[in-house]
Amino acid sequence: QVNNVLAFPGIFRGALDGRARRITEAMKLAAAHAIASVLNDDELHPDYIIPDPFDGRVVPSVAEAVRKLAQQHQA
């Protein structure tokens, strides 16, 4: 359920902020990279490979990545 909890809130926020007309595969990939970039190397360990759903860095990071992509494709 990674997509429902970690990805979708930021994807939707970024798509709205970027005035996207549709959610693209590129946006989903940007969201995945943003989620992966939230954790620092020192935070990663075998039992902790994705951010906690309540980590306040996740949604803003995903939203910003998706917004940037949406705005680039509108230009």
Short mmCIF file of C-alpha atoms in Angstrom, two decimals:
data_model
loop_
_atom_site.label_atom_id
_atom_site.label_comp_id
_atom_site.label_asym_id
_atom_site.label_seq_id
_atom_site.Cartn_x
_atom_site.Cartn_y
_atom_site.Cartn_z
CA GLN A 1 0.00 0.00 0.00
CA VAL A 2 2.96 2.30 -0.51
CA ASN A 3 1.21 4.11 -3.33
CA ASN A 4 -1.97 4.87 -1.37
CA VAL A 5 -0.23 6.18 1.70
CA LEU A 6 3.05 7.66 0.51
CA ALA A 7 2.58 8.58 -3.14
CA PHE A 8 -0.97 9.67 -3.85
CA PRO A 9 -1.30 12.63 -1.46
CA GLY A 10 1.82 14.27 -2.88
CA ILE A 11 1.01 13.32 -6.46
CA PHE A 12 -2.41 14.92 -6.23
CA ARG A 13 -1.10 18.04 -4.48
CA GLY A 14 1.65 18.45 -7.06
CA ALA A 15 -0.71 17.83 -9.97
CA LEU A 16 -3.15 20.42 -8.64
CA ASP A 17 -0.42 22.97 -7.96
CA GLY A 18 1.11 22.34 -11.38
CA ARG A 19 -2.30 22.52 -13.08
CA ALA A 20 -1.80 19.10 -14.68
CA ARG A 21 -4.63 17.74 -16.76
CA ARG A 22 -3.66 14.13 -16.16
CA ILE A 23 -1.37 12.00 -14.03
CA THR A 24 1.40 10.59 -16.21
CA GLU A 25 3.82 7.72 -15.78
CA ALA A 26 6.60 10.31 -15.56
CA MET A 27 4.83 11.90 -12.58
CA LYS A 28 4.56 8.53 -10.86
CA LEU A 29 8.25 7.92 -11.46
CA ALA A 30 9.11 11.39 -10.14
CA ALA A 31 7.05 10.58 -7.04
CA ALA A 32 8.93 7.32 -6.52
CA HIS A 33 12.28 9.09 -6.78
CA ALA A 34 11.08 11.78 -4.36
CA ILE A 35 9.96 9.16 -1.83
CA ALA A 36 13.32 7.39 -2.13
CA SER A 37 15.21 10.65 -1.64
CA VAL A 38 13.48 11.48 1.64
CA LEU A 39 15.58 9.06 3.68
CA ASN A 40 19.24 9.76 4.32
CA ASP A 41 21.76 6.93 4.14
CA ASP A 42 22.10 6.93 7.92
CA GLU A 43 18.32 6.40 8.29
CA LEU A 44 18.26 3.29 6.09
CA HIS A 45 18.57 -0.19 7.57
CA PRO A 46 17.11 -3.63 6.75
CA ASP A 47 13.92 -2.95 8.70
CA TYR A 48 13.46 0.62 7.46
CA ILE A 49 13.71 1.04 3.69
CA ILE A 50 10.80 3.41 3.02
CA PRO A 51 9.76 6.52 4.95
CA ASP A 52 7.13 6.31 7.64
CA PRO A 53 3.72 7.39 6.30
CA PHE A 54 3.65 10.14 8.91
CA ASP A 55 7.08 11.52 7.98
CA GLY A 56 6.38 15.18 7.27
CA ARG A 57 8.97 15.29 4.50
CA VAL A 58 7.19 12.86 2.17
CA VAL A 59 4.18 14.79 0.85
CA PRO A 60 6.03 18.08 0.25
CA SER A 61 8.88 16.27 -1.51
CA VAL A 62 6.55 14.30 -3.79
CA ALA A 63 4.32 17.32 -4.45
CA GLU A 64 7.27 19.49 -5.45
CA ALA A 65 8.67 16.86 -7.82
CA VAL A 66 5.30 16.34 -9.50
CA ARG A 67 4.55 20.08 -9.66
CA LYS A 68 7.87 20.80 -11.38
CA LEU A 69 7.26 18.07 -13.93
CA ALA A 70 3.69 19.21 -14.60
CA GLN A 71 4.81 22.80 -15.14
CA GLN A 72 7.67 21.74 -17.44
CA HIS A 73 5.25 19.83 -19.64
CA GLN A 74 2.88 22.81 -19.87
CA ALA A 75 5.59 25.24 -20.98
#
